[in-house]
Tab-separated table of C-alpha atoms in Angstrom:
chain	number	residue	atom	x	y	z
A	20	MET	CA	3.262	-0.383	1.292
A	21	THR	CA	1.180	-3.138	-0.051
A	22	LEU	CA	-2.072	-4.017	-1.860
A	23	ARG	CA	-3.964	-6.768	-0.099
A	24	ILE	CA	-6.536	-8.718	-2.100
A	25	ASP	CA	-8.940	-10.684	-0.001
A	26	ILE	CA	-9.572	-14.015	-1.669
A	27	GLY	CA	-11.341	-15.700	1.247
A	28	GLY	CA	-13.940	-18.038	-0.026
A	29	LEU	CA	-12.760	-17.754	-3.584
A	30	PRO	CA	-14.558	-20.331	-5.791
A	31	SER	CA	-12.653	-22.894	-7.785
A	32	GLY	CA	-11.332	-21.170	-10.850
A	33	GLY	CA	-11.663	-17.815	-9.244
A	34	LEU	CA	-7.974	-17.090	-9.733
A	35	ARG	CA	-7.227	-17.004	-13.473
A	36	PHE	CA	-4.206	-16.378	-15.735
A	37	ALA	CA	-5.104	-14.932	-19.126
A	38	ALA	CA	-3.737	-12.966	-22.033
A	39	SER	CA	-5.192	-9.502	-22.884
A	40	PRO	CA	-4.577	-7.762	-26.199
A	41	LEU	CA	-5.890	-4.514	-24.710
A	42	ALA	CA	-3.691	-4.728	-21.611
A	43	GLU	CA	-0.631	-5.381	-23.787
A	44	LEU	CA	-1.490	-2.476	-26.077
A	45	THR	CA	-1.762	-0.279	-22.951
A	46	ALA	CA	1.727	-1.447	-21.867
A	47	MET	CA	2.992	-0.580	-25.363
A	48	LEU	CA	1.400	2.828	-25.199
A	49	HIS	CA	3.018	3.388	-21.820
A	50	VAL	CA	6.408	2.530	-23.385
A	51	LEU	CA	5.773	5.034	-26.161
A	52	ALA	CA	4.914	7.708	-23.566
A	53	GLU	CA	7.742	6.881	-21.077
A	54	PRO	CA	10.532	5.063	-23.029
A	55	GLY	CA	12.956	5.897	-20.179
A	56	HIS	CA	11.084	3.327	-18.002
A	57	HIS	CA	11.749	0.647	-20.624
A	58	PRO	CA	15.313	0.933	-22.080
A	59	GLN	CA	15.014	-2.536	-23.600
A	60	HIS	CA	12.199	-1.207	-25.798
A	61	ALA	CA	13.684	2.199	-26.590
A	62	GLY	CA	14.569	1.225	-30.138
A	63	TRP	CA	11.060	-0.179	-30.749
A	64	ALA	CA	9.501	3.032	-29.456
A	65	ALA	CA	11.629	5.223	-31.682
A	66	ASP	CA	10.735	3.140	-34.734
A	67	VAL	CA	7.031	3.413	-33.897
A	68	TRP	CA	7.127	7.107	-33.470
A	69	ALA	CA	9.074	7.515	-36.671
A	70	GLY	CA	6.486	5.413	-38.541
A	71	LEU	CA	3.334	7.186	-37.293
A	72	ARG	CA	1.474	9.720	-39.414
A	73	PRO	CA	1.490	13.128	-37.741
A	74	GLU	CA	-2.208	12.924	-37.012
A	75	GLN	CA	-1.791	9.537	-35.363
A	76	ALA	CA	1.136	10.750	-33.178
A	77	GLU	CA	-0.827	13.730	-32.023
A	78	ARG	CA	-3.814	11.530	-31.086
A	79	LEU	CA	-1.571	9.363	-28.900
A	80	ARG	CA	-0.152	12.392	-27.166
A	81	GLU	CA	-3.532	13.979	-26.515
A	82	ALA	CA	-4.885	10.763	-24.973
A	83	GLU	CA	-1.645	9.703	-23.040
A	84	PHE	CA	-3.349	10.779	-19.855
A	85	LEU	CA	-4.904	7.259	-19.950
A	86	TRP	CA	-1.615	5.343	-19.711
A	87	ARG	CA	1.341	7.609	-18.974
A	88	SER	CA	1.473	8.098	-15.155
A	89	SER	CA	-1.028	5.402	-14.301
A	90	GLN	CA	-3.168	3.171	-16.483
A	91	ALA	CA	-6.994	3.741	-16.516
A	92	ASP	CA	-8.626	0.572	-14.954
A	93	PHE	CA	-10.753	-0.159	-17.990
A	94	LEU	CA	-7.592	-0.646	-20.067
A	95	ILE	CA	-6.617	-3.708	-17.869
A	96	PRO	CA	-9.660	-5.982	-18.337
A	97	ALA	CA	-10.720	-8.433	-15.652
A	98	ARG	CA	-12.280	-10.612	-18.334
A	99	PRO	CA	-9.813	-10.759	-21.168
A	100	ARG	CA	-11.130	-11.556	-24.641
A	101	PRO	CA	-9.344	-13.126	-27.574
A	102	THR	CA	-9.270	-9.997	-29.673
A	103	LEU	CA	-8.709	-6.304	-29.166
A	104	ALA	CA	-11.999	-5.435	-30.801
A	105	GLU	CA	-13.997	-7.587	-28.358
A	106	GLU	CA	-12.244	-5.923	-25.361
A	107	LEU	CA	-12.965	-2.531	-26.723
A	108	ASP	CA	-16.570	-3.521	-27.040
A	109	ASP	CA	-16.554	-4.314	-23.319
A	110	VAL	CA	-15.018	-0.870	-22.567
A	111	ASP	CA	-17.958	0.700	-24.587
A	112	ARG	CA	-20.397	-0.968	-22.187
A	113	ILE	CA	-18.981	0.941	-19.158
A	114	ASP	CA	-21.061	3.894	-18.089
A	115	ASP	CA	-19.699	7.398	-18.438
A	116	ASP	CA	-19.305	8.003	-14.697
A	117	ARG	CA	-17.002	4.935	-14.232
A	118	TYR	CA	-15.112	5.630	-17.447
A	119	VAL	CA	-14.414	9.326	-16.674
A	120	THR	CA	-13.506	8.634	-13.031
A	121	ALA	CA	-10.999	5.967	-14.118
A	122	ALA	CA	-9.662	8.002	-16.979
A	123	LEU	CA	-8.784	10.970	-14.851
A	124	VAL	CA	-6.718	9.160	-12.339
A	125	THR	CA	-3.404	10.883	-12.620
A	126	THR	CA	-1.207	10.135	-9.604
A	127	CYS	CA	-0.413	7.513	-7.004
A	128	GLY	CA	-0.605	8.491	-3.305
A	129	SER	CA	-1.431	7.126	0.131
A	130	GLY	CA	-5.124	6.764	-0.757
A	131	ARG	CA	-6.340	6.389	2.838
A	132	ILE	CA	-9.881	7.532	2.014
A	133	PRO	CA	-12.145	4.468	1.815
A	134	GLY	CA	-14.994	3.982	-0.672
A	135	ALA	CA	-15.509	4.660	-4.265
A	136	ALA	CA	-14.386	8.009	-5.616
A	137	PRO	CA	-17.097	10.458	-6.621
A	138	SER	CA	-17.592	11.070	-10.306
A	139	PRO	CA	-16.156	14.295	-11.680
A	140	LEU	CA	-19.246	14.362	-13.977
A	141	THR	CA	-21.634	14.851	-11.041
A	142	ASP	CA	-19.440	16.051	-8.114
A	143	ALA	CA	-18.174	19.638	-8.314
A	144	SER	CA	-15.235	19.128	-5.920
A	145	ALA	CA	-14.137	15.983	-7.730
A	146	ARG	CA	-14.411	17.889	-11.023
A	147	GLU	CA	-12.296	20.786	-9.696
A	148	ARG	CA	-9.682	18.387	-8.294
A	149	ALA	CA	-9.483	16.408	-11.589
A	150	VAL	CA	-8.966	19.626	-13.609
A	151	ASP	CA	-6.328	20.897	-11.126
A	152	LEU	CA	-4.383	17.694	-11.402
A	153	ALA	CA	-4.627	17.713	-15.176
A	154	GLN	CA	-3.581	21.366	-15.316
A	155	ALA	CA	-0.430	20.428	-13.307
A	156	ARG	CA	0.474	17.810	-15.925
A	157	GLY	CA	0.467	20.351	-18.818
A	158	PRO	CA	-1.762	22.045	-21.341
A	159	ARG	CA	-2.356	18.953	-23.457
A	160	GLN	CA	-3.490	16.934	-20.508
A	161	GLU	CA	-5.609	19.799	-19.236
A	162	ALA	CA	-7.309	20.032	-22.605
A	163	PHE	CA	-8.039	16.282	-22.701
A	164	ALA	CA	-9.606	16.383	-19.167
A	165	GLU	CA	-11.775	19.384	-20.024
A	166	ARG	CA	-12.941	17.816	-23.312
A	167	LEU	CA	-13.762	14.510	-21.559
A	168	LEU	CA	-15.722	16.283	-18.838
A	169	ALA	CA	-17.603	18.369	-21.434
A	170	ASP	CA	-18.462	15.667	-23.820
A	171	PRO	CA	-17.636	12.121	-22.626
A	172	ALA	CA	-19.351	10.370	-25.550
A	173	ALA	CA	-17.279	12.143	-28.262
A	174	VAL	CA	-13.992	11.677	-26.359
A	175	ARG	CA	-14.681	8.026	-25.734
A	176	ALA	CA	-15.443	7.389	-29.462
A	177	ARG	CA	-12.278	9.245	-30.427
A	178	VAL	CA	-10.104	7.176	-27.882
A	179	ARG	CA	-11.520	3.992	-29.266
A	180	ASP	CA	-10.815	4.987	-32.793
A	181	THR	CA	-7.256	5.936	-31.702
A	182	LEU	CA	-6.735	2.555	-30.161
A	183	GLU	CA	-8.069	0.891	-33.313
A	184	GLN	CA	-5.657	2.855	-35.445
A	185	CYS	CA	-2.866	1.508	-33.208
A	186	ALA	CA	-3.665	-2.029	-34.334
A	187	GLU	CA	-2.634	-1.270	-37.959
A	188	ALA	CA	0.166	1.151	-37.117
A	189	PHE	CA	2.153	-1.103	-34.649
A	190	PHE	CA	0.132	-3.257	-32.333
A	191	ASP	CA	-0.745	-6.165	-34.605
A	192	ALA	CA	3.003	-6.689	-35.519
A	193	ALA	CA	4.214	-6.239	-31.970
A	194	TRP	CA	1.512	-8.606	-30.544
A	195	ALA	CA	2.495	-11.253	-33.052
A	196	GLY	CA	6.042	-10.942	-31.835
A	197	VAL	CA	5.214	-11.496	-28.122
A	198	VAL	CA	2.099	-13.714	-28.163
A	199	VAL	CA	4.158	-16.936	-28.126
A	200	ARG	CA	6.177	-15.738	-25.037
A	201	ILE	CA	2.894	-14.795	-23.339
A	202	ALA	CA	1.246	-18.089	-24.144
A	203	THR	CA	4.290	-20.031	-22.892
A	204	ASP	CA	4.154	-18.086	-19.635
A	205	LEU	CA	0.433	-18.818	-19.293
A	206	ARG	CA	1.053	-22.531	-19.763
A	207	LEU	CA	3.635	-22.480	-16.993
A	208	LYS	CA	1.499	-20.498	-14.554
A	209	ASN	CA	-1.682	-22.522	-15.113
A	210	ASP	CA	0.269	-25.704	-14.756
A	211	LEU	CA	1.638	-24.548	-11.386
A	212	LEU	CA	-1.750	-23.454	-10.323
A	213	ARG	CA	-3.253	-26.849	-11.188
A	214	ARG	CA	-0.483	-28.955	-9.730
A	215	GLN	CA	0.896	-27.000	-6.843
A	216	GLY	CA	-1.832	-24.458	-5.917
A	217	ILE	CA	-2.208	-20.699	-5.614
A	218	GLY	CA	0.924	-20.083	-3.575
A	219	ALA	CA	3.281	-21.657	-6.057
A	220	ALA	CA	1.621	-19.849	-8.994
A	221	LEU	CA	1.882	-16.485	-7.239
A	222	ALA	CA	5.505	-17.076	-6.344
A	223	SER	CA	6.148	-17.545	-10.018
A	224	VAL	CA	4.624	-14.247	-10.865
A	225	SER	CA	6.985	-12.070	-9.011
A	226	GLY	CA	8.841	-11.889	-5.731
A	227	ALA	CA	6.515	-8.925	-4.975
A	228	VAL	CA	3.447	-11.103	-5.038
A	229	THR	CA	2.877	-13.528	-2.147
A	230	LEU	CA	0.136	-15.532	-0.516
A	231	ALA	CA	-0.544	-14.706	3.121
A	232	PRO	CA	0.104	-17.560	5.629
A	233	ASP	CA	-3.680	-18.015	6.188
A	234	GLY	CA	-4.174	-18.414	2.332
A	235	ASP	CA	-6.939	-15.862	2.337
A	236	VAL	CA	-5.041	-12.803	1.127
A	237	ILE	CA	-2.810	-12.022	-1.826
A	238	VAL	CA	-0.233	-9.353	-0.900
A	239	VAL	CA	1.284	-7.137	-3.667
A	240	ASP	CA	4.139	-4.864	-3.000
A	241	LYS	CA	2.844	-1.537	-4.457
A	242	LEU	CA	3.121	2.183	-3.820
A	243	GLN	CA	-0.063	2.494	-1.866
A	244	ASP	CA	-1.376	0.842	1.342
A	245	LYS	CA	-4.619	-0.454	-0.075
A	246	ALA	CA	-7.038	-3.298	0.246
A	247	THR	CA	-9.630	-4.859	-1.977
A	248	THR	CA	-11.522	-8.055	-2.353
A	249	ALA	CA	-12.242	-10.699	-4.969
A	250	ASP	CA	-15.872	-10.677	-3.609
A	251	GLY	CA	-16.735	-13.884	-5.445
A	252	ALA	CA	-15.769	-12.381	-8.902
A	253	GLY	CA	-12.142	-13.627	-8.711
A	254	VAL	CA	-8.728	-12.289	-9.503
A	255	THR	CA	-7.134	-12.097	-12.938
A	256	PHE	CA	-3.462	-12.158	-13.656
A	257	ILE	CA	-2.318	-10.904	-17.068
A	258	PRO	CA	1.221	-11.404	-18.329
A	259	SER	CA	3.056	-8.691	-20.162
A	260	VAL	CA	6.230	-8.467	-22.255
A	261	PHE	CA	6.148	-4.718	-22.772
A	262	GLY	CA	5.088	-3.954	-19.210
A	263	ARG	CA	8.437	-4.816	-17.469
A	264	PRO	CA	9.292	-3.696	-14.875
A	265	HIS	CA	5.905	-2.505	-13.819
A	266	LEU	CA	3.489	-4.486	-11.768
A	267	VAL	CA	0.050	-2.930	-12.560
A	268	ALA	CA	-2.808	-3.567	-10.229
A	269	VAL	CA	-6.536	-2.702	-10.597
A	270	HIS	CA	-8.066	-2.300	-7.063
A	271	ALA	CA	-10.477	0.594	-7.040
A	272	PRO	CA	-13.875	0.019	-5.457
A	273	GLY	CA	-16.297	-1.388	-8.015
A	274	TRP	CA	-13.616	-2.970	-10.150
A	275	GLN	CA	-12.605	-6.601	-10.084
A	276	PRO	CA	-8.981	-7.087	-8.997
A	277	VAL	CA	-6.496	-7.482	-11.768
A	278	VAL	CA	-2.710	-7.760	-11.793
A	279	GLN	CA	-0.635	-7.200	-14.918
A	280	TYR	CA	2.810	-8.712	-14.339
A	281	PRO	CA	6.059	-8.660	-16.450
A	282	VAL	CA	7.236	-11.727	-18.311
A	283	ALA	CA	10.650	-10.628	-19.572
A	284	GLU	CA	13.885	-10.985	-17.554
A	285	PRO	CA	15.836	-7.778	-16.629
A	286	GLY	CA	19.293	-7.133	-17.999
A	287	PRO	CA	22.435	-6.509	-15.759
A	288	PRO	CA	22.824	-3.022	-14.340
A	289	GLU	CA	25.703	-0.715	-15.332
A	290	PRO	CA	28.281	-0.039	-12.498
A	291	VAL	CA	28.648	3.452	-10.856
A	292	PRO	CA	31.245	4.818	-8.496
A	293	LEU	CA	31.074	3.836	-4.847
A	294	GLU	CA	30.919	7.443	-3.708
A	295	THR	CA	27.791	7.941	-5.830
A	296	VAL	CA	26.204	4.803	-4.651
A	297	THR	CA	26.739	5.737	-1.013
A	298	LEU	CA	25.258	9.214	-1.545
A	299	ARG	CA	22.222	7.860	-3.259
A	300	LEU	CA	21.553	5.052	-0.832
A	301	GLU	CA	21.743	7.480	1.991
A	302	ALA	CA	19.134	9.643	0.138
A	303	LEU	CA	16.897	6.690	-0.279
A	304	ALA	CA	17.191	5.502	3.363
A	305	HIS	CA	14.419	7.747	4.579
A	306	PRO	CA	10.931	6.142	4.041
A	307	VAL	CA	9.251	9.332	3.079
A	308	ARG	CA	11.838	10.011	0.328
A	309	LEU	CA	11.335	6.465	-0.944
A	310	ARG	CA	7.545	7.024	-1.139
A	311	LEU	CA	8.144	10.330	-2.949
A	312	LEU	CA	10.453	8.575	-5.420
A	313	ARG	CA	7.941	5.859	-6.083
A	314	THR	CA	5.347	8.467	-6.853
A	315	LEU	CA	7.622	10.325	-9.138
A	316	ALA	CA	8.431	7.090	-11.029
A	317	ARG	CA	4.862	7.465	-12.360
A	318	GLY	CA	5.714	10.782	-13.923
A	319	PRO	CA	6.653	14.373	-13.198
A	320	HIS	CA	4.925	15.820	-10.079
A	321	THR	CA	4.857	19.268	-8.516
A	322	THR	CA	5.709	19.738	-4.832
A	323	GLY	CA	2.066	20.564	-4.146
A	324	GLU	CA	0.881	17.290	-5.844
A	325	LEU	CA	3.283	15.260	-3.749
A	326	ALA	CA	2.290	16.998	-0.527
A	327	HIS	CA	-1.442	16.334	-1.326
A	328	ALA	CA	-0.828	12.693	-2.266
A	329	TRP	CA	1.090	11.896	0.956
A	330	GLU	CA	-0.643	14.315	3.338
A	331	LEU	CA	2.579	16.213	4.037
A	332	THR	CA	3.300	19.984	4.151
A	333	PRO	CA	4.880	21.544	0.988
A	334	PRO	CA	8.001	22.641	3.002
A	335	GLU	CA	8.520	19.089	4.349
A	336	VAL	CA	8.255	17.733	0.736
A	337	SER	CA	10.668	20.401	-0.501
A	338	ARG	CA	13.280	19.433	2.017
A	339	HIS	CA	13.120	15.779	1.009
A	340	LEU	CA	13.227	16.678	-2.700
A	341	ALA	CA	16.294	18.739	-2.105
A	342	VAL	CA	18.123	15.667	-0.744
A	343	LEU	CA	17.179	13.596	-3.665
A	344	ARG	CA	18.244	16.279	-6.122
A	345	ARG	CA	21.685	16.601	-4.381
A	346	ALA	CA	22.063	12.795	-4.797
A	347	GLY	CA	21.444	13.229	-8.585
A	348	LEU	CA	18.160	11.241	-8.514
A	349	LEU	CA	15.805	14.038	-9.522
A	350	THR	CA	15.711	16.901	-12.036
A	351	THR	CA	13.411	19.873	-12.002
A	352	ARG	CA	11.942	21.939	-14.843
A	353	ARG	CA	9.527	24.888	-14.774
A	354	HIS	CA	6.391	24.965	-16.891
A	355	GLY	CA	4.676	28.281	-16.468
A	356	ARG	CA	3.762	28.606	-12.803
A	357	TYR	CA	4.457	24.903	-12.105
A	358	VAL	CA	7.865	23.368	-11.150
A	359	ARG	CA	7.850	19.628	-11.970
A	360	ASN	CA	10.114	17.167	-10.405
A	361	THR	CA	11.227	14.285	-12.541
A	362	LEU	CA	12.907	11.063	-11.613
A	363	ASP	CA	16.309	10.414	-13.217
A	364	LEU	CA	15.665	6.839	-14.366
A	365	PRO	CA	19.193	6.110	-15.648
A	366	ALA	CA	20.681	7.221	-12.234
A	367	LEU	CA	18.291	5.092	-10.436
A	368	SER	CA	18.790	2.034	-12.738
A	369	ALA	CA	22.545	2.252	-12.137
A	370	LEU	CA	21.909	1.356	-8.522
A	371	GLY	CA	20.538	-2.008	-9.455
A	372	THR	CA	17.657	-3.842	-11.130
A	373	ASP	CA	15.957	-4.852	-7.842
A	374	LEU	CA	15.695	-1.224	-6.692
A	375	LEU	CA	14.539	-0.014	-10.126
A	376	THR	CA	11.907	-2.696	-10.290
A	377	ALA	CA	10.709	-1.947	-6.739
A	378	VAL	CA	10.370	1.741	-7.382
A	379	LEU	CA	8.671	1.337	-10.784
A	380	ARG	CA	6.096	-1.243	-9.496
C-alpha cells in the first residue's frame, strides 16, 4: 500500500520544504476532533475546548467533516504563504466544484478508479454517494454536506470565518509555540536537500518516505495504492508538530502533490501482557484486517462503508471485524440504523509506536 509520486524531469527547486500556517491549523483542528490520535496533545485539546465560546465550539463541530477522518486537500496548500490570511485567500480562489468535491471526501479506501472524481454539484450519482457517506457519519455531518451542496458560497464563507476565529481563540498562541521547531526542521531539511540531494532529504522526513532506485519516484507508505505526478509543478513537504503521527498526502487528480509530515518524536509505549500481544498480533497478521484497521484509524466506519471502500462483501468484512473485536482492537456503537466500528487507539498504541504510526499514516 503506497502512494507513488512521479518526479521524473522535476526542475531544479521543484521539491520544496515550507511551513504552512493553514496546514498546521488543520492539524490542530484534527487533534481537537480526534484527541485519541494525539495523546501528547490531549491536555492542550481539553484546554482549547474549555476556552471556546459555545458558538465557536459548535462551529468547529459542524465543520469537522473537513478535517476529522481525512483532511480536505485545499487545507494542505501546495504553495504555502507566510500568513493564515493569505492562505485562506488562496482557498477562496478555488472554484466551487473543486472545493465541494474535496470537502466531501470522508473515507480512505482502495481507490482503484482512475481519473478526477465527478463533482457532487453537477453529478447526481456523486451527490447521492456524498450524502450517503455523510449520513453514515452522523446527523451533524449529514447536515453540513447538505448545506454545502445547497449553498456552497454561504458555507464557504462560514468556514473561512470559523477558521479566522480560530486564530484568536487558540491558533495564534499555539503557532507561536511551534514555529521555532518548524523553522529548525526546515533548515535541516533544506540543508540536506542542498548538500546531499533528494534521497537524503526524504530519508530525514520519515522512514515511510523513500526515493525509488531510479530517482524518478517518491514512494510514500500510505493506506491506498495510488499514483500521482509532480507534472512540472513540483512537490511540497510541510512539517507539522501537531500532526504526529499522521503522514498526510494530497494526491487527487488536479491537485499538486503535497506531503505533511510530523516533526515531533514519539514517546515510549506502555507494556501490555504477552498473551494480549499474541492475540492482537495474530489478528493483525491478515492483510485484509490490517487494511480495515488503517481505514478505521481515520474514524468510525460502518460495515457497509468498509465493504465499499475495499470492494469486499459485507459478510466478509463482518468476519474480519469480529476477529479484531475479539482481540480488543475495536469497539462498536449503534447510531440509529447504523452500527459504527471504532478503533481502540489505546489498545493499538500499547503494541508499539511503530505499529501505531504505520496504522495512523
